[in-house]
Short mmCIF file of N, CA and C and ligand atoms in Angstrom, two decimals:
data_model
loop_
_atom_site.label_atom_id
_atom_site.label_comp_id
_atom_site.label_asym_id
_atom_site.label_seq_id
_atom_site.Cartn_x
_atom_site.Cartn_y
_atom_site.Cartn_z
N UNK A 140 -34.63 -106.87 113.41
CA UNK A 140 -33.17 -106.53 113.07
C UNK A 140 -33.68 -105.06 113.62
N UNK A 141 -32.33 -104.13 114.02
CA UNK A 141 -32.06 -102.76 114.56
C UNK A 141 -31.22 -102.30 112.83
N UNK A 142 -31.81 -101.41 113.20
CA UNK A 142 -31.30 -100.50 112.02
C UNK A 142 -31.78 -99.31 111.89
N UNK A 143 -30.22 -98.59 112.01
CA UNK A 143 -29.70 -97.30 111.82
C UNK A 143 -30.59 -96.48 110.37
N UNK A 144 -30.83 -95.45 111.29
CA UNK A 144 -31.39 -93.96 110.38
C UNK A 144 -30.46 -93.28 109.98
N UNK A 145 -30.60 -92.61 108.68
CA UNK A 145 -29.70 -91.77 108.33
C UNK A 145 -30.57 -90.37 107.59
N UNK A 146 -29.93 -89.37 107.84
CA UNK A 146 -30.91 -88.46 107.38
C UNK A 146 -29.80 -88.48 105.69
N UNK A 147 -30.44 -87.61 104.58
CA UNK A 147 -30.41 -87.59 103.42
C UNK A 147 -30.48 -85.99 103.22
N UNK A 148 -29.58 -84.89 102.56
CA UNK A 148 -29.88 -83.84 102.53
C UNK A 148 -29.91 -84.03 100.77
N UNK A 149 -30.59 -82.85 99.95
CA UNK A 149 -30.31 -83.38 98.53
C UNK A 149 -29.86 -81.83 98.19
N UNK A 150 -29.38 -81.70 97.50
CA UNK A 150 -29.19 -80.34 96.94
C UNK A 150 -29.22 -80.21 95.57
N UNK A 151 -29.29 -79.52 94.56
CA UNK A 151 -29.86 -78.22 95.03
C UNK A 151 -31.21 -77.81 95.58
N UNK A 152 -32.02 -79.34 95.34
CA UNK A 152 -33.33 -78.14 96.14
C UNK A 152 -33.62 -78.61 97.38
N UNK A 153 -32.69 -78.85 98.16
CA UNK A 153 -32.63 -78.87 99.98
C UNK A 153 -33.96 -79.42 100.56
N UNK A 154 -33.64 -80.76 99.85
CA UNK A 154 -34.87 -81.94 100.05
C UNK A 154 -34.21 -82.57 100.92
N UNK A 155 -35.00 -83.12 102.06
CA UNK A 155 -33.91 -84.02 102.76
C UNK A 155 -35.74 -85.29 103.34
N UNK A 156 -34.44 -86.85 103.19
CA UNK A 156 -34.85 -87.93 103.17
C UNK A 156 -34.05 -88.82 104.33
N UNK A 157 -35.26 -89.87 104.50
CA UNK A 157 -33.82 -90.54 105.52
C UNK A 157 -33.93 -92.27 104.92
N UNK A 158 -32.84 -92.58 105.37
CA UNK A 158 -32.45 -94.21 104.83
C UNK A 158 -32.13 -94.95 106.02
N UNK A 159 -31.59 -96.45 105.80
CA UNK A 159 -30.93 -96.99 106.50
C UNK A 159 -30.26 -97.46 106.30
N UNK A 160 -29.66 -98.49 106.71
CA UNK A 160 -28.37 -99.09 106.29
C UNK A 160 -28.53 -100.95 105.06
N UNK A 161 -30.04 -100.06 105.37
CA UNK A 161 -29.85 -101.51 104.03
C UNK A 161 -30.40 -101.39 102.67
N UNK A 162 -31.48 -100.40 102.61
CA UNK A 162 -32.05 -99.54 100.76
C UNK A 162 -30.75 -98.96 100.25
N UNK A 163 -30.77 -99.02 99.30
CA UNK A 163 -30.27 -97.94 98.39
C UNK A 163 -30.49 -96.32 98.51
N UNK A 164 -29.51 -95.52 98.02
CA UNK A 164 -30.03 -94.16 98.50
C UNK A 164 -30.81 -93.78 97.65
N UNK A 165 -30.87 -94.55 96.32
CA UNK A 165 -31.92 -94.12 95.34
C UNK A 165 -33.86 -94.24 95.75
N UNK A 166 -33.24 -95.76 95.80
CA UNK A 166 -34.47 -96.39 96.71
C UNK A 166 -35.28 -95.55 98.27
N UNK A 167 -34.95 -94.83 99.06
CA UNK A 167 -34.74 -94.56 99.85
C UNK A 167 -35.70 -93.30 99.69
N UNK A 168 -34.88 -92.80 98.82
CA UNK A 168 -35.78 -91.53 98.05
C UNK A 168 -37.24 -91.41 97.11
N UNK A 169 -36.66 -92.44 96.52
CA UNK A 169 -37.86 -92.80 95.60
C UNK A 169 -39.14 -93.02 96.46
N UNK A 170 -38.94 -93.61 98.02
CA UNK A 170 -39.41 -94.17 98.73
C UNK A 170 -40.57 -92.99 99.34
N UNK A 171 -39.18 -91.91 99.63
CA UNK A 171 -39.58 -90.91 100.14
C UNK A 171 -40.64 -89.83 98.99
N UNK A 172 -40.89 -90.65 97.88
CA UNK A 172 -41.22 -89.03 97.00
C UNK A 172 -40.78 -88.45 96.73
N UNK A 173 -39.54 -88.40 96.65
CA UNK A 173 -38.60 -87.63 95.79
C UNK A 173 -38.23 -87.79 94.42
N UNK A 174 -38.17 -86.98 93.36
CA UNK A 174 -37.95 -87.23 92.05
C UNK A 174 -36.47 -86.86 91.91
N UNK A 175 -36.25 -88.22 92.20
CA UNK A 175 -34.25 -88.47 91.56
C UNK A 175 -33.94 -89.06 90.36
N UNK A 176 -33.30 -88.46 89.63
CA UNK A 176 -33.14 -89.24 88.19
C UNK A 176 -32.85 -90.61 88.72
N UNK A 177 -33.54 -91.50 87.97
CA UNK A 177 -33.48 -92.97 87.89
C UNK A 177 -33.19 -93.53 86.15
N UNK A 178 -32.43 -94.43 85.94
CA UNK A 178 -33.84 -95.35 84.59
C UNK A 178 -32.95 -96.70 85.34
N UNK A 179 -32.61 -97.56 85.06
CA UNK A 179 -32.34 -98.87 84.90
C UNK A 179 -32.04 -99.27 86.48
N UNK A 180 -31.77 -98.65 87.63
CA UNK A 180 -30.99 -99.29 88.70
C UNK A 180 -30.31 -99.88 89.41
N UNK A 181 -29.55 -100.14 87.69
CA UNK A 181 -28.65 -101.29 88.41
C UNK A 181 -27.19 -100.80 87.93
N UNK A 182 -26.86 -100.00 87.82
CA UNK A 182 -25.71 -99.68 87.45
C UNK A 182 -25.44 -98.76 86.48
N UNK A 183 -26.02 -99.09 85.19
CA UNK A 183 -25.45 -99.27 83.88
C UNK A 183 -25.62 -97.80 83.16
N UNK A 184 -26.94 -97.19 83.46
CA UNK A 184 -27.04 -95.64 82.49
C UNK A 184 -26.43 -94.96 83.22
N UNK A 185 -25.87 -94.54 84.52
CA UNK A 185 -25.29 -93.03 85.11
C UNK A 185 -26.45 -91.77 85.07
N UNK A 186 -27.47 -92.07 85.20
CA UNK A 186 -28.95 -91.50 85.02
C UNK A 186 -28.57 -90.91 86.75
N UNK A 187 -28.42 -91.63 87.64
CA UNK A 187 -29.04 -91.80 89.10
C UNK A 187 -27.33 -91.07 89.54
N UNK A 188 -26.43 -90.82 88.57
CA UNK A 188 -25.46 -89.84 89.08
C UNK A 188 -24.91 -88.75 90.22
N UNK A 189 -24.32 -88.57 91.12
CA UNK A 189 -24.82 -86.89 91.53
C UNK A 189 -23.92 -87.45 93.03
N UNK A 190 -23.70 -86.18 92.98
CA UNK A 190 -21.95 -85.67 94.26
C UNK A 190 -22.28 -85.59 95.65
N UNK A 191 -21.46 -86.74 96.44
CA UNK A 191 -21.10 -87.22 97.77
C UNK A 191 -20.50 -85.13 98.35
N UNK A 192 -21.39 -84.71 98.84
CA UNK A 192 -20.84 -83.53 99.58
C UNK A 192 -20.25 -84.13 101.27
N UNK A 193 -20.69 -84.70 101.76
CA UNK A 193 -20.06 -85.48 102.78
C UNK A 193 -20.56 -86.66 103.11
N UNK A 194 -20.51 -86.62 104.09
CA UNK A 194 -21.17 -88.34 104.41
C UNK A 194 -19.68 -89.39 104.03
N UNK A 195 -20.49 -90.57 104.04
CA UNK A 195 -19.85 -92.25 103.86
C UNK A 195 -21.04 -92.89 103.46
N UNK A 196 -20.23 -93.90 102.27
CA UNK A 196 -21.11 -94.64 101.71
C UNK A 196 -20.98 -95.94 101.11
N UNK A 197 -21.25 -96.64 101.08
CA UNK A 197 -20.88 -98.75 100.12
C UNK A 197 -21.50 -98.74 99.55
N UNK A 198 -20.69 -99.57 98.76
CA UNK A 198 -21.52 -100.23 97.90
C UNK A 198 -21.54 -101.92 97.42
N UNK A 199 -22.51 -102.82 97.59
CA UNK A 199 -22.31 -104.02 97.61
C UNK A 199 -21.34 -104.28 95.74
N UNK A 200 -21.75 -103.45 95.21
CA UNK A 200 -21.28 -103.62 93.80
C UNK A 200 -20.80 -102.24 93.17
N UNK A 201 -19.80 -102.62 93.24
CA UNK A 201 -19.10 -101.00 92.53
C UNK A 201 -19.74 -100.88 91.46
N UNK A 202 -19.53 -99.42 91.35
CA UNK A 202 -19.82 -99.02 90.07
C UNK A 202 -18.80 -98.77 89.16
N UNK A 203 -19.09 -98.21 87.92
CA UNK A 203 -17.88 -98.12 87.00
C UNK A 203 -17.74 -96.70 87.12
N UNK A 204 -16.78 -96.53 87.89
CA UNK A 204 -16.41 -94.78 87.85
C UNK A 204 -14.81 -94.56 87.98
N UNK A 205 -14.13 -94.36 87.62
CA UNK A 205 -12.89 -93.68 87.60
C UNK A 205 -12.70 -93.51 88.96
N UNK A 206 -10.85 -93.69 89.79
CA UNK A 206 -10.39 -93.22 90.86
C UNK A 206 -10.98 -91.62 90.86
N UNK A 207 -10.64 -91.06 90.13
CA UNK A 207 -10.97 -89.66 89.71
C UNK A 207 -11.90 -88.91 90.27
N UNK A 208 -12.83 -89.66 89.39
CA UNK A 208 -14.39 -89.53 89.92
C UNK A 208 -14.74 -89.66 91.09
N UNK A 209 -14.43 -90.82 91.61
CA UNK A 209 -14.83 -91.14 92.87
C UNK A 209 -13.65 -90.37 93.82
N UNK A 210 -12.55 -90.02 93.43
CA UNK A 210 -11.98 -88.77 94.56
C UNK A 210 -13.27 -87.69 94.66
N UNK A 211 -13.77 -86.76 93.58
CA UNK A 211 -14.22 -85.45 93.53
C UNK A 211 -16.07 -86.23 94.04
N UNK A 212 -16.36 -87.19 94.31
CA UNK A 212 -17.66 -87.10 95.35
C UNK A 212 -18.09 -87.89 94.47
N UNK A 213 -17.84 -88.22 93.29
CA UNK A 213 -19.42 -88.90 92.19
C UNK A 213 -20.13 -90.24 92.62
N UNK A 214 -21.25 -90.61 93.12
CA UNK A 214 -21.35 -91.66 93.50
C UNK A 214 -22.72 -91.88 92.61
N UNK A 215 -22.82 -93.44 92.29
CA UNK A 215 -23.91 -94.09 91.51
C UNK A 215 -25.34 -94.32 92.97
N UNK A 216 -26.38 -93.42 93.13
CA UNK A 216 -27.45 -93.14 94.14
C UNK A 216 -27.84 -94.60 93.90
N UNK A 217 -28.06 -95.19 92.91
CA UNK A 217 -28.66 -96.69 92.86
C UNK A 217 -28.10 -97.77 93.65
N UNK A 218 -26.92 -97.59 93.25
CA UNK A 218 -25.76 -98.56 93.98
C UNK A 218 -24.98 -98.34 95.34
N UNK A 219 -25.75 -96.66 95.79
CA UNK A 219 -24.48 -96.45 97.02
C UNK A 219 -25.86 -96.35 97.89
N UNK A 220 -25.11 -97.35 99.45
CA UNK A 220 -26.01 -97.56 100.74
C UNK A 220 -25.76 -96.58 101.60
N UNK A 221 -26.27 -95.80 102.49
CA UNK A 221 -25.56 -95.00 102.90
C UNK A 221 -25.17 -95.71 104.27
N UNK A 222 -24.19 -94.91 104.84
CA UNK A 222 -23.25 -95.62 106.32
C UNK A 222 -22.81 -94.28 107.81
N UNK A 223 -23.38 -93.11 106.85
CA UNK A 223 -23.74 -92.31 107.75
C UNK A 223 -24.69 -90.80 107.09
N UNK A 224 -24.95 -89.99 107.99
CA UNK A 224 -25.92 -88.67 107.38
C UNK A 224 -25.10 -88.63 106.06
N UNK A 225 -25.31 -87.91 104.88
CA UNK A 225 -25.42 -87.16 103.61
C UNK A 225 -25.40 -86.42 103.54
N UNK A 226 -24.87 -85.78 102.38
CA UNK A 226 -25.11 -84.54 101.94
C UNK A 226 -25.13 -84.67 100.00
N UNK A 227 -25.95 -84.93 99.38
CA UNK A 227 -25.91 -85.32 98.08
C UNK A 227 -26.02 -84.05 97.13
N UNK A 228 -25.37 -83.73 96.36
CA UNK A 228 -26.18 -82.54 94.90
C UNK A 228 -26.44 -83.57 94.16
N UNK A 229 -27.62 -82.90 92.98
CA UNK A 229 -27.52 -83.98 92.01
C UNK A 229 -26.98 -83.19 90.76
N UNK A 230 -26.10 -83.63 89.69
CA UNK A 230 -25.55 -82.90 88.77
C UNK A 230 -26.01 -82.04 87.97
S1 FES B 498 -30.52 -95.91 87.76
FE1 FES B 498 -28.49 -96.33 86.19
S2 FES B 498 -26.68 -95.98 87.07
FE2 FES B 498 -28.40 -95.69 89.01
#
């Protein structure tokens, strides 16, 4: 199966890792050995909350974020799947 590869740049540490159109951003970060804050990995604890500065993501399961939070770019890394290169900032 053809898989997309996307670059994810994570601020403020400014580390970069790759992901695909299947795994979550959190899984991709952990697979790359990056210490990305997380606990539940099911969209409940908000430990993985980070801010998307650019790029497109999709959710299989919509996280509990208000419209305003989504507009401000907050995403749940454990639920988000990249659909383009991303720039993210940890809260
Ligand atoms: S790790 Fe708990 S919400 Fe993402």
